[in-house]
PDB file of C-alpha atoms in Angstrom:
ATOM      1  CA  MET H  33       0.000   0.000   0.000  1.00  0.00           C
ATOM      2  CA  GLU H  34       1.159   3.515  -0.771  1.00  0.00           C
ATOM      3  CA  LYS H  35       0.627   6.187   1.880  1.00  0.00           C
ATOM      4  CA  ASN H  36      -2.029   8.009  -0.175  1.00  0.00           C
ATOM      5  CA  ASP H  37      -3.911   4.925  -1.448  1.00  0.00           C
ATOM      6  CA  LYS H  38      -7.629   4.936  -0.671  1.00  0.00           C
ATOM      7  CA  ILE H  39      -8.197   2.496   2.204  1.00  0.00           C
ATOM      8  CA  PHE H  40     -11.645   1.523   3.495  1.00  0.00           C
ATOM      9  CA  VAL H  41     -11.784   0.136   7.041  1.00  0.00           C
ATOM     10  CA  ALA H  42     -15.186  -1.516   7.491  1.00  0.00           C
ATOM     11  CA  GLY H  43     -16.178  -1.606  11.143  1.00  0.00           C
ATOM     12  CA  HIS H  44     -13.914   1.212  12.332  1.00  0.00           C
ATOM     13  CA  LYS H  45     -16.013   1.826  15.454  1.00  0.00           C
ATOM     14  CA  GLY H  46     -15.395  -1.682  16.756  1.00  0.00           C
ATOM     15  CA  MET H  47     -12.419  -2.944  18.708  1.00  0.00           C
ATOM     16  CA  VAL H  48     -10.560  -4.440  15.713  1.00  0.00           C
ATOM     17  CA  GLY H  49     -11.464  -1.768  13.174  1.00  0.00           C
ATOM     18  CA  SER H  50     -10.497   1.099  15.465  1.00  0.00           C
ATOM     19  CA  ALA H  51      -7.155  -0.575  16.169  1.00  0.00           C
ATOM     20  CA  ILE H  52      -6.492  -0.943  12.432  1.00  0.00           C
ATOM     21  CA  VAL H  53      -7.259   2.755  11.933  1.00  0.00           C
ATOM     22  CA  ARG H  54      -4.837   3.668  14.746  1.00  0.00           C
ATOM     23  CA  GLU H  55      -2.133   1.515  13.174  1.00  0.00           C
ATOM     24  CA  LEU H  56      -2.655   2.929   9.688  1.00  0.00           C
ATOM     25  CA  GLN H  57      -2.482   6.481  11.028  1.00  0.00           C
ATOM     26  CA  LYS H  58       0.628   5.631  13.045  1.00  0.00           C
ATOM     27  CA  GLN H  59       2.298   4.345   9.876  1.00  0.00           C
ATOM     28  CA  GLY H  60       1.419   7.498   7.928  1.00  0.00           C
ATOM     29  CA  TYR H  61      -1.478   6.395   5.725  1.00  0.00           C
ATOM     30  CA  THR H  62      -3.504   9.491   4.928  1.00  0.00           C
ATOM     31  CA  ASN H  63      -6.480   8.468   2.784  1.00  0.00           C
ATOM     32  CA  ILE H  64      -8.585   6.322   5.114  1.00  0.00           C
ATOM     33  CA  ILE H  65     -12.311   6.009   4.329  1.00  0.00           C
ATOM     34  CA  LEU H  66     -14.626   5.492   7.293  1.00  0.00           C
ATOM     35  CA  ARG H  67     -18.389   5.056   7.558  1.00  0.00           C
ATOM     36  CA  THR H  68     -20.452   4.518  10.689  1.00  0.00           C
ATOM     37  CA  HIS H  69     -23.289   2.000  10.708  1.00  0.00           C
ATOM     38  CA  GLN H  70     -25.733   4.909  10.541  1.00  0.00           C
ATOM     39  CA  GLU H  71     -23.995   6.239   7.428  1.00  0.00           C
ATOM     40  CA  LEU H  72     -23.640   2.845   5.723  1.00  0.00           C
ATOM     41  CA  ASP H  73     -25.508  -0.325   6.697  1.00  0.00           C
ATOM     42  CA  LEU H  74     -23.313  -3.083   5.303  1.00  0.00           C
ATOM     43  CA  THR H  75     -26.177  -5.589   5.406  1.00  0.00           C
ATOM     44  CA  ARG H  76     -28.045  -3.571   2.728  1.00  0.00           C
ATOM     45  CA  GLN H  77     -26.720  -4.678  -0.649  1.00  0.00           C
ATOM     46  CA  GLN H  78     -27.877  -1.618  -2.577  1.00  0.00           C
ATOM     47  CA  ASP H  79     -26.260   0.766  -0.095  1.00  0.00           C
ATOM     48  CA  VAL H  80     -22.963  -1.142  -0.224  1.00  0.00           C
ATOM     49  CA  GLU H  81     -23.060  -1.168  -4.023  1.00  0.00           C
ATOM     50  CA  GLN H  82     -23.606   2.590  -4.145  1.00  0.00           C
ATOM     51  CA  PHE H  83     -20.775   3.181  -1.665  1.00  0.00           C
ATOM     52  CA  PHE H  84     -18.235   1.149  -3.668  1.00  0.00           C
ATOM     53  CA  ALA H  85     -19.363   2.670  -6.960  1.00  0.00           C
ATOM     54  CA  ALA H  86     -18.809   6.170  -5.550  1.00  0.00           C
ATOM     55  CA  GLU H  87     -15.636   5.630  -3.500  1.00  0.00           C
ATOM     56  CA  LYS H  88     -13.814   2.799  -5.338  1.00  0.00           C
ATOM     57  CA  PRO H  89     -11.338   2.059  -2.515  1.00  0.00           C
ATOM     58  CA  ASP H  90      -7.973   0.561  -3.448  1.00  0.00           C
ATOM     59  CA  TYR H  91      -7.758  -1.556  -0.289  1.00  0.00           C
ATOM     60  CA  VAL H  92     -10.361  -2.890   2.148  1.00  0.00           C
ATOM     61  CA  PHE H  93      -9.971  -4.152   5.701  1.00  0.00           C
ATOM     62  CA  LEU H  94     -13.194  -6.046   6.465  1.00  0.00           C
ATOM     63  CA  ALA H  95     -13.363  -5.879  10.263  1.00  0.00           C
ATOM     64  CA  ALA H  96     -17.123  -5.293  10.605  1.00  0.00           C
ATOM     65  CA  GLY H  97     -19.411  -7.927  12.042  1.00  0.00           C
ATOM     66  CA  LYS H  98     -21.774  -9.034  14.789  1.00  0.00           C
ATOM     67  CA  VAL H  99     -19.721 -10.486  17.651  1.00  0.00           C
ATOM     68  CA  GLY H 100     -20.340 -11.811  21.161  1.00  0.00           C
ATOM     69  CA  GLY H 101     -19.414 -14.394  23.775  1.00  0.00           C
ATOM     70  CA  ILE H 102     -20.816 -17.882  24.432  1.00  0.00           C
ATOM     71  CA  ALA H 103     -24.150 -16.663  25.815  1.00  0.00           C
ATOM     72  CA  ALA H 104     -24.769 -14.220  22.977  1.00  0.00           C
ATOM     73  CA  ASN H 105     -23.830 -16.723  20.263  1.00  0.00           C
ATOM     74  CA  ALA H 106     -25.718 -19.671  21.692  1.00  0.00           C
ATOM     75  CA  GLY H 107     -28.851 -17.594  22.187  1.00  0.00           C
ATOM     76  CA  ALA H 108     -28.910 -16.046  18.715  1.00  0.00           C
ATOM     77  CA  LEU H 109     -27.370 -18.519  16.263  1.00  0.00           C
ATOM     78  CA  ALA H 110     -29.616 -17.380  13.417  1.00  0.00           C
ATOM     79  CA  ASP H 111     -28.865 -13.679  13.943  1.00  0.00           C
ATOM     80  CA  PHE H 112     -25.107 -14.233  14.106  1.00  0.00           C
ATOM     81  CA  MET H 113     -25.152 -16.347  10.958  1.00  0.00           C
ATOM     82  CA  TYR H 114     -27.407 -14.090   8.899  1.00  0.00           C
ATOM     83  CA  GLU H 115     -25.959 -10.680   9.774  1.00  0.00           C
ATOM     84  CA  ASN H 116     -22.350 -11.739   9.354  1.00  0.00           C
ATOM     85  CA  MET H 117     -22.895 -13.691   6.153  1.00  0.00           C
ATOM     86  CA  VAL H 118     -24.913 -10.960   4.447  1.00  0.00           C
ATOM     87  CA  LEU H 119     -22.473  -8.231   5.500  1.00  0.00           C
ATOM     88  CA  GLU H 120     -19.414 -10.176   4.349  1.00  0.00           C
ATOM     89  CA  MET H 121     -20.860 -11.161   1.006  1.00  0.00           C
ATOM     90  CA  ASN H 122     -21.989  -7.614   0.261  1.00  0.00           C
ATOM     91  CA  VAL H 123     -18.599  -6.059   0.994  1.00  0.00           C
ATOM     92  CA  ILE H 124     -16.446  -8.734  -0.638  1.00  0.00           C
ATOM     93  CA  HIS H 125     -18.629  -8.916  -3.734  1.00  0.00           C
ATOM     94  CA  GLU H 126     -18.776  -5.155  -4.275  1.00  0.00           C
ATOM     95  CA  ALA H 127     -15.030  -4.833  -3.672  1.00  0.00           C
ATOM     96  CA  TRP H 128     -14.458  -7.376  -6.447  1.00  0.00           C
ATOM     97  CA  LYS H 129     -17.044  -5.804  -8.748  1.00  0.00           C
ATOM     98  CA  HIS H 130     -15.504  -2.342  -8.410  1.00  0.00           C
ATOM     99  CA  GLY H 131     -11.867  -3.332  -8.847  1.00  0.00           C
ATOM    100  CA  CYS H 132     -10.508  -3.238  -5.300  1.00  0.00           C
ATOM    101  CA  ARG H 133      -6.811  -4.128  -5.506  1.00  0.00           C
ATOM    102  CA  LYS H 134      -6.702  -6.101  -2.280  1.00  0.00           C
ATOM    103  CA  LEU H 135      -9.104  -7.055   0.496  1.00  0.00           C
ATOM    104  CA  GLU H 136      -8.323  -8.468   3.912  1.00  0.00           C
ATOM    105  CA  PHE H 137     -11.069 -10.462   5.613  1.00  0.00           C
ATOM    106  CA  LEU H 138     -11.025 -10.715   9.417  1.00  0.00           C
ATOM    107  CA  GLY H 139     -12.399 -13.975  10.769  1.00  0.00           C
ATOM    108  CA  SER H 140     -12.131 -15.854  14.051  1.00  0.00           C
ATOM    109  CA  SER H 141     -10.434 -18.939  15.441  1.00  0.00           C
ATOM    110  CA  CYS H 142     -13.916 -20.396  16.086  1.00  0.00           C
ATOM    111  CA  ILE H 143     -13.958 -21.459  12.421  1.00  0.00           C
ATOM    112  CA  TYR H 144     -11.834 -24.464  13.390  1.00  0.00           C
ATOM    113  CA  PRO H 145     -13.315 -27.781  14.576  1.00  0.00           C
ATOM    114  CA  ARG H 146     -14.259 -28.204  18.223  1.00  0.00           C
ATOM    115  CA  LEU H 147     -11.763 -31.056  18.605  1.00  0.00           C
ATOM    116  CA  ALA H 148      -9.114 -29.776  16.203  1.00  0.00           C
ATOM    117  CA  PRO H 149      -5.493 -30.820  16.677  1.00  0.00           C
ATOM    118  CA  GLN H 150      -3.635 -28.474  19.012  1.00  0.00           C
ATOM    119  CA  PRO H 151      -2.150 -26.072  18.198  1.00  0.00           C
ATOM    120  CA  MET H 152      -4.648 -25.570  15.354  1.00  0.00           C
ATOM    121  CA  PRO H 153      -3.049 -25.251  11.894  1.00  0.00           C
ATOM    122  CA  GLU H 154      -4.849 -23.422   9.114  1.00  0.00           C
ATOM    123  CA  SER H 155      -5.161 -26.747   7.282  1.00  0.00           C
ATOM    124  CA  CYS H 156      -7.553 -28.250   9.874  1.00  0.00           C
ATOM    125  CA  LEU H 157     -10.433 -26.115   8.596  1.00  0.00           C
ATOM    126  CA  LEU H 158     -13.562 -28.198   7.779  1.00  0.00           C
ATOM    127  CA  THR H 159     -12.016 -31.484   8.911  1.00  0.00           C
ATOM    128  CA  SER H 160     -14.633 -32.203  11.629  1.00  0.00           C
ATOM    129  CA  GLU H 161     -17.638 -30.642  13.405  1.00  0.00           C
ATOM    130  CA  LEU H 162     -17.719 -27.149  14.877  1.00  0.00           C
ATOM    131  CA  GLU H 163     -18.409 -26.028  18.445  1.00  0.00           C
ATOM    132  CA  LYS H 164     -22.225 -25.980  18.673  1.00  0.00           C
ATOM    133  CA  THR H 165     -22.494 -22.857  20.859  1.00  0.00           C
ATOM    134  CA  ASN H 166     -21.121 -20.578  18.107  1.00  0.00           C
ATOM    135  CA  GLU H 167     -21.727 -22.663  14.999  1.00  0.00           C
ATOM    136  CA  GLY H 168     -23.798 -19.977  13.251  1.00  0.00           C
ATOM    137  CA  TYR H 169     -21.062 -17.369  13.588  1.00  0.00           C
ATOM    138  CA  ALA H 170     -18.383 -19.859  12.556  1.00  0.00           C
ATOM    139  CA  LEU H 171     -20.267 -20.912   9.424  1.00  0.00           C
ATOM    140  CA  ALA H 172     -20.647 -17.281   8.384  1.00  0.00           C
ATOM    141  CA  LYS H 173     -16.926 -16.635   8.824  1.00  0.00           C
ATOM    142  CA  ILE H 174     -16.038 -19.803   6.920  1.00  0.00           C
ATOM    143  CA  SER H 175     -18.264 -18.612   4.070  1.00  0.00           C
ATOM    144  CA  GLY H 176     -16.475 -15.255   3.977  1.00  0.00           C
ATOM    145  CA  LEU H 177     -12.995 -16.713   3.802  1.00  0.00           C
ATOM    146  CA  LYS H 178     -14.080 -19.281   1.221  1.00  0.00           C
ATOM    147  CA  TYR H 179     -15.624 -16.587  -0.962  1.00  0.00           C
ATOM    148  CA  CYS H 180     -12.292 -14.718  -0.894  1.00  0.00           C
ATOM    149  CA  GLU H 181     -10.502 -17.945  -1.832  1.00  0.00           C
ATOM    150  CA  TYR H 182     -12.915 -18.698  -4.672  1.00  0.00           C
ATOM    151  CA  LEU H 183     -12.628 -15.180  -6.098  1.00  0.00           C
ATOM    152  CA  ASN H 184      -8.848 -15.554  -6.101  1.00  0.00           C
ATOM    153  CA  ARG H 185      -9.065 -18.860  -7.934  1.00  0.00           C
ATOM    154  CA  GLN H 186     -11.764 -17.849 -10.410  1.00  0.00           C
ATOM    155  CA  TYR H 187     -10.923 -14.210 -11.080  1.00  0.00           C
ATOM    156  CA  GLY H 188      -7.299 -13.765  -9.981  1.00  0.00           C
ATOM    157  CA  THR H 189      -8.069 -11.359  -7.118  1.00  0.00           C
ATOM    158  CA  ASP H 190      -5.683 -10.793  -4.216  1.00  0.00           C
ATOM    159  CA  TYR H 191      -8.010 -11.288  -1.254  1.00  0.00           C
ATOM    160  CA  ILE H 192      -6.575 -12.650   1.977  1.00  0.00           C
ATOM    161  CA  SER H 193      -8.073 -13.882   5.263  1.00  0.00           C
ATOM    162  CA  VAL H 194      -6.776 -13.537   8.819  1.00  0.00           C
ATOM    163  CA  MET H 195      -8.065 -15.672  11.694  1.00  0.00           C
ATOM    164  CA  PRO H 196      -7.311 -14.088  15.067  1.00  0.00           C
ATOM    165  CA  THR H 197      -7.410 -15.840  18.392  1.00  0.00           C
ATOM    166  CA  ASN H 198      -9.406 -14.318  21.286  1.00  0.00           C
ATOM    167  CA  LEU H 199      -8.903 -10.555  21.218  1.00  0.00           C
ATOM    168  CA  TYR H 200      -9.060  -7.862  23.882  1.00  0.00           C
ATOM    169  CA  GLY H 201      -8.045  -4.235  24.355  1.00  0.00           C
ATOM    170  CA  PRO H 202      -9.275  -0.664  23.772  1.00  0.00           C
ATOM    171  CA  ASN H 203     -12.878  -0.279  22.564  1.00  0.00           C
ATOM    172  CA  ASP H 204     -13.846  -3.765  23.703  1.00  0.00           C
ATOM    173  CA  ASN H 205     -17.429  -4.644  24.612  1.00  0.00           C
ATOM    174  CA  TYR H 206     -17.824  -4.923  28.390  1.00  0.00           C
ATOM    175  CA  HIS H 207     -21.501  -5.882  28.398  1.00  0.00           C
ATOM    176  CA  PRO H 208     -22.256  -8.114  31.429  1.00  0.00           C
ATOM    177  CA  THR H 209     -23.820 -10.946  29.371  1.00  0.00           C
ATOM    178  CA  ASN H 210     -22.998 -10.387  25.680  1.00  0.00           C
ATOM    179  CA  SER H 211     -19.244  -9.818  25.894  1.00  0.00           C
ATOM    180  CA  HIS H 212     -16.341 -12.225  25.486  1.00  0.00           C
ATOM    181  CA  VAL H 213     -14.732 -13.864  28.486  1.00  0.00           C
ATOM    182  CA  LEU H 214     -11.864 -11.455  29.191  1.00  0.00           C
ATOM    183  CA  PRO H 215     -13.769  -8.135  29.060  1.00  0.00           C
ATOM    184  CA  ALA H 216     -16.649  -9.780  30.943  1.00  0.00           C
ATOM    185  CA  MET H 217     -14.207 -10.717  33.697  1.00  0.00           C
ATOM    186  CA  ILE H 218     -12.765  -7.212  33.811  1.00  0.00           C
ATOM    187  CA  ARG H 219     -16.210  -5.758  34.406  1.00  0.00           C
ATOM    188  CA  ARG H 220     -17.262  -8.455  36.874  1.00  0.00           C
ATOM    189  CA  PHE H 221     -14.140  -8.215  39.026  1.00  0.00           C
ATOM    190  CA  HIS H 222     -14.176  -4.417  38.939  1.00  0.00           C
ATOM    191  CA  GLU H 223     -17.804  -4.277  40.083  1.00  0.00           C
ATOM    192  CA  ALA H 224     -17.111  -6.865  42.783  1.00  0.00           C
ATOM    193  CA  LYS H 225     -14.183  -4.783  44.037  1.00  0.00           C
ATOM    194  CA  GLU H 226     -16.317  -1.630  44.089  1.00  0.00           C
ATOM    195  CA  ALA H 227     -19.122  -3.436  45.962  1.00  0.00           C
ATOM    196  CA  GLU H 228     -16.663  -5.226  48.283  1.00  0.00           C
ATOM    197  CA  ALA H 229     -18.320  -8.507  47.291  1.00  0.00           C
ATOM    198  CA  PRO H 230     -16.885 -11.582  49.043  1.00  0.00           C
ATOM    199  CA  SER H 231     -16.848 -13.690  45.870  1.00  0.00           C
ATOM    200  CA  VAL H 232     -17.190 -13.683  42.080  1.00  0.00           C
ATOM    201  CA  THR H 233     -18.733 -16.619  40.198  1.00  0.00           C
ATOM    202  CA  CYS H 234     -17.386 -17.482  36.745  1.00  0.00           C
ATOM    203  CA  TRP H 235     -18.839 -19.821  34.122  1.00  0.00           C
ATOM    204  CA  GLY H 236     -17.728 -23.441  33.796  1.00  0.00           C
ATOM    205  CA  ASP H 237     -15.063 -25.156  35.851  1.00  0.00           C
ATOM    206  CA  GLY H 238     -12.120 -23.018  34.716  1.00  0.00           C
ATOM    207  CA  SER H 239     -10.355 -25.861  32.927  1.00  0.00           C
ATOM    208  CA  ALA H 240     -10.830 -24.683  29.322  1.00  0.00           C
ATOM    209  CA  LEU H 241      -7.634 -23.425  27.724  1.00  0.00           C
ATOM    210  CA  ARG H 242      -7.544 -20.180  25.758  1.00  0.00           C
ATOM    211  CA  GLU H 243      -5.121 -17.897  23.927  1.00  0.00           C
ATOM    212  CA  PHE H 244      -5.424 -14.099  23.929  1.00  0.00           C
ATOM    213  CA  LEU H 245      -3.988 -11.434  21.614  1.00  0.00           C
ATOM    214  CA  TYR H 246      -3.934  -7.701  22.343  1.00  0.00           C
ATOM    215  CA  VAL H 247      -5.895  -5.972  19.594  1.00  0.00           C
ATOM    216  CA  ASP H 248      -3.192  -3.430  18.702  1.00  0.00           C
ATOM    217  CA  ASP H 249      -0.842  -6.332  18.005  1.00  0.00           C
ATOM    218  CA  LEU H 250      -3.463  -7.784  15.661  1.00  0.00           C
ATOM    219  CA  ALA H 251      -3.775  -4.424  13.882  1.00  0.00           C
ATOM    220  CA  ASP H 252      -0.005  -4.336  13.369  1.00  0.00           C
ATOM    221  CA  PHE H 253      -0.217  -7.833  11.859  1.00  0.00           C
ATOM    222  CA  CYS H 254      -3.152  -6.873   9.611  1.00  0.00           C
ATOM    223  CA  VAL H 255      -1.263  -3.969   8.044  1.00  0.00           C
ATOM    224  CA  PHE H 256       1.842  -6.143   7.782  1.00  0.00           C
ATOM    225  CA  LEU H 257      -0.099  -8.823   5.891  1.00  0.00           C
ATOM    226  CA  MET H 258      -1.713  -6.339   3.538  1.00  0.00           C
ATOM    227  CA  ASN H 259       1.778  -5.309   2.489  1.00  0.00           C
ATOM    228  CA  HIS H 260       3.595  -8.639   2.658  1.00  0.00           C
ATOM    229  CA  TYR H 261       1.249 -11.590   2.085  1.00  0.00           C
ATOM    230  CA  SER H 262      -0.825 -12.982  -0.759  1.00  0.00           C
ATOM    231  CA  GLY H 263      -2.399 -16.430  -0.872  1.00  0.00           C
ATOM    232  CA  ASP H 264      -5.595 -18.455  -0.699  1.00  0.00           C
ATOM    233  CA  GLU H 265      -4.941 -20.060   2.667  1.00  0.00           C
ATOM    234  CA  THR H 266      -5.918 -18.088   5.742  1.00  0.00           C
ATOM    235  CA  ILE H 267      -3.268 -16.905   8.210  1.00  0.00           C
ATOM    236  CA  ASN H 268      -3.624 -17.457  11.955  1.00  0.00           C
ATOM    237  CA  ALA H 269      -3.004 -14.478  14.248  1.00  0.00           C
ATOM    238  CA  GLY H 270      -2.097 -15.264  17.840  1.00  0.00           C
ATOM    239  CA  THR H 271       0.629 -15.544  20.444  1.00  0.00           C
ATOM    240  CA  GLY H 272       1.136 -19.296  20.444  1.00  0.00           C
ATOM    241  CA  LYS H 273       0.633 -19.227  24.244  1.00  0.00           C
ATOM    242  CA  GLU H 274      -2.347 -20.470  26.248  1.00  0.00           C
ATOM    243  CA  LEU H 275      -3.636 -20.495  29.809  1.00  0.00           C
ATOM    244  CA  SER H 276      -6.662 -21.903  31.597  1.00  0.00           C
ATOM    245  CA  ILE H 277      -9.751 -19.796  32.219  1.00  0.00           C
ATOM    246  CA  ARG H 278      -9.048 -20.266  35.924  1.00  0.00           C
ATOM    247  CA  GLU H 279      -5.581 -18.744  35.476  1.00  0.00           C
ATOM    248  CA  LEU H 280      -7.113 -15.953  33.417  1.00  0.00           C
ATOM    249  CA  ALA H 281      -9.603 -15.152  36.184  1.00  0.00           C
ATOM    250  CA  GLU H 282      -6.806 -15.032  38.736  1.00  0.00           C
ATOM    251  CA  THR H 283      -4.778 -12.708  36.499  1.00  0.00           C
ATOM    252  CA  VAL H 284      -7.705 -10.342  35.879  1.00  0.00           C
ATOM    253  CA  ALA H 285      -8.515 -10.263  39.608  1.00  0.00           C
ATOM    254  CA  ARG H 286      -4.892  -9.389  40.359  1.00  0.00           C
ATOM    255  CA  VAL H 287      -4.772  -6.571  37.789  1.00  0.00           C
ATOM    256  CA  VAL H 288      -8.121  -5.158  38.908  1.00  0.00           C
ATOM    257  CA  GLY H 289      -7.201  -5.456  42.559  1.00  0.00           C
ATOM    258  CA  TYR H 290     -10.028  -7.774  43.611  1.00  0.00           C
ATOM    259  CA  GLN H 291      -9.105  -9.909  46.616  1.00  0.00           C
ATOM    260  CA  GLY H 292     -12.258 -11.966  47.201  1.00  0.00           C
ATOM    261  CA  GLU H 293     -12.912 -15.623  46.414  1.00  0.00           C
ATOM    262  CA  ILE H 294     -13.345 -16.898  42.830  1.00  0.00           C
ATOM    263  CA  LEU H 295     -16.133 -19.495  42.498  1.00  0.00           C
ATOM    264  CA  TRP H 296     -17.113 -21.625  39.483  1.00  0.00           C
ATOM    265  CA  ASP H 297     -20.601 -22.465  38.189  1.00  0.00           C
ATOM    266  CA  THR H 298     -20.143 -25.906  36.646  1.00  0.00           C
ATOM    267  CA  ASN H 299     -23.732 -25.892  35.361  1.00  0.00           C
ATOM    268  CA  LYS H 300     -22.601 -23.344  32.764  1.00  0.00           C
ATOM    269  CA  PRO H 301     -20.705 -24.448  29.614  1.00  0.00           C
ATOM    270  CA  ASN H 302     -16.945 -24.351  29.219  1.00  0.00           C
ATOM    271  CA  GLY H 303     -17.116 -23.982  25.446  1.00  0.00           C
ATOM    272  CA  THR H 304     -14.414 -25.584  23.320  1.00  0.00           C
ATOM    273  CA  PRO H 305     -11.950 -27.454  25.603  1.00  0.00           C
ATOM    274  CA  ARG H 306      -8.863 -25.928  23.999  1.00  0.00           C
ATOM    275  CA  LYS H 307      -8.221 -23.256  21.351  1.00  0.00           C
ATOM    276  CA  LEU H 308      -4.563 -22.644  20.617  1.00  0.00           C
ATOM    277  CA  LEU H 309      -3.563 -21.441  17.179  1.00  0.00           C
ATOM    278  CA  ASP H 310      -0.572 -22.686  15.256  1.00  0.00           C
ATOM    279  CA  VAL H 311       1.188 -19.403  14.434  1.00  0.00           C
ATOM    280  CA  SER H 312       4.153 -20.899  12.605  1.00  0.00           C
ATOM    281  CA  LYS H 313       3.100 -19.314   9.287  1.00  0.00           C
ATOM    282  CA  ALA H 314       3.058 -15.857  10.860  1.00  0.00           C
ATOM    283  CA  LYS H 315       6.499 -16.480  12.362  1.00  0.00           C
ATOM    284  CA  LYS H 316       7.857 -17.575   8.975  1.00  0.00           C
ATOM    285  CA  LEU H 317       6.630 -14.293   7.526  1.00  0.00           C
ATOM    286  CA  GLY H 318       8.656 -12.492  10.205  1.00  0.00           C
ATOM    287  CA  TRP H 319       5.882 -11.301  12.529  1.00  0.00           C
ATOM    288  CA  LYS H 320       5.516 -11.756  16.296  1.00  0.00           C
ATOM    289  CA  TYR H 321       3.191 -10.243  18.893  1.00  0.00           C
ATOM    290  CA  LYS H 322       4.554  -7.604  21.294  1.00  0.00           C
ATOM    291  CA  THR H 323       2.177  -7.309  24.268  1.00  0.00           C
ATOM    292  CA  GLU H 324       2.271  -9.906  27.057  1.00  0.00           C
ATOM    293  CA  LEU H 325      -1.073 -10.840  28.601  1.00  0.00           C
ATOM    294  CA  GLU H 326      -0.837  -9.203  32.019  1.00  0.00           C
ATOM    295  CA  GLU H 327       0.361  -5.914  30.523  1.00  0.00           C
ATOM    296  CA  GLY H 328      -2.413  -6.094  27.938  1.00  0.00           C
ATOM    297  CA  ILE H 329      -5.037  -6.691  30.634  1.00  0.00           C
ATOM    298  CA  ARG H 330      -3.703  -3.659  32.506  1.00  0.00           C
ATOM    299  CA  LEU H 331      -4.107  -1.534  29.371  1.00  0.00           C
ATOM    300  CA  ALA H 332      -7.593  -2.953  28.773  1.00  0.00           C
ATOM    301  CA  TYR H 333      -8.596  -2.193  32.352  1.00  0.00           C
ATOM    302  CA  GLU H 334      -7.428   1.395  31.900  1.00  0.00           C
ATOM    303  CA  ASP H 335      -9.666   1.605  28.832  1.00  0.00           C
ATOM    304  CA  PHE H 336     -12.584   0.203  30.827  1.00  0.00           C
ATOM    305  CA  LEU H 337     -12.108   2.806  33.566  1.00  0.00           C
ATOM    306  CA  THR H 338     -11.813   5.776  31.201  1.00  0.00           C
ATOM    307  CA  ASN H 339     -14.454   4.846  28.628  1.00  0.00           C
ATOM    308  CA  PRO H 340     -17.884   4.878  30.295  1.00  0.00           C
ATOM    309  CA  VAL H 341     -19.726   4.460  26.989  1.00  0.00           C
ATOM    310  CA  ARG H 342     -18.079   1.078  26.516  1.00  0.00           C
ATOM    311  CA  VAL H 343     -18.862   0.117  30.099  1.00  0.00           C
ATOM    312  CA  GLU H 344     -22.575   0.721  29.723  1.00  0.00           C
ATOM    313  CA  ARG H 345     -23.315  -0.642  26.256  1.00  0.00           C
TER     314      ARG H 345
END
């Protein structure tokens, strides 16, 4: 990408999109196109077509989408599948139709099978069944990355896909029931500290293993890939490190300063037993994450404390 190329970041108000915008600005890119959901509803095909016909961006980062944790996904499988699939297809299709030079599709590690080999290589996609609690979202993301792959093969486009591990950081969603595990814990432990509650109850038994990547590190990788990678196969984005949800809860409590007891509700689901990405392809390309987990949680907690809009939504 040249510094004055026209770059559209879809979903710039979200955690990932806003991080990509920060990274692009930091690197000196000056022609960034942004549209809020109110200005451009990406699920409306005609609106997306008119936008691409008028703007004709050179590059697209597709970071928009409907996201949520286990409870949100499991309770709205149809909504997560429909909204994400329609949005992705509209943007990718119109980018191709209007001559976009390169598009980068942002997916999720939940596209991989529930019992995938660990760490999960990109090649394990579609080798066995998905995790049922977020199957709708996963199927939508698989469709998006496959559409990019098929356009490359049929029409010679240069569309790439990135599959991040669990993300966290500035502009996260801290909703008490619809957020992902790490921001949900930040809010829960903070509120327990403020209320001087004797205990905090977390979902599951704490044994599930997870990997977490600070969102600004992902943004750095996304811009890196746009400039240095082309290929049909998706690229995993992660740290290559994992910890149990129990260890995560203890770390969040320590950062927040909560000193009460941590209890576990084993009637609630654990989700996928283990989700560690194989990041060897990223390493071969010369990229590595920068932010260690405890430091990243500290930065995320600072964002939580100073961003009341995110706290309440």
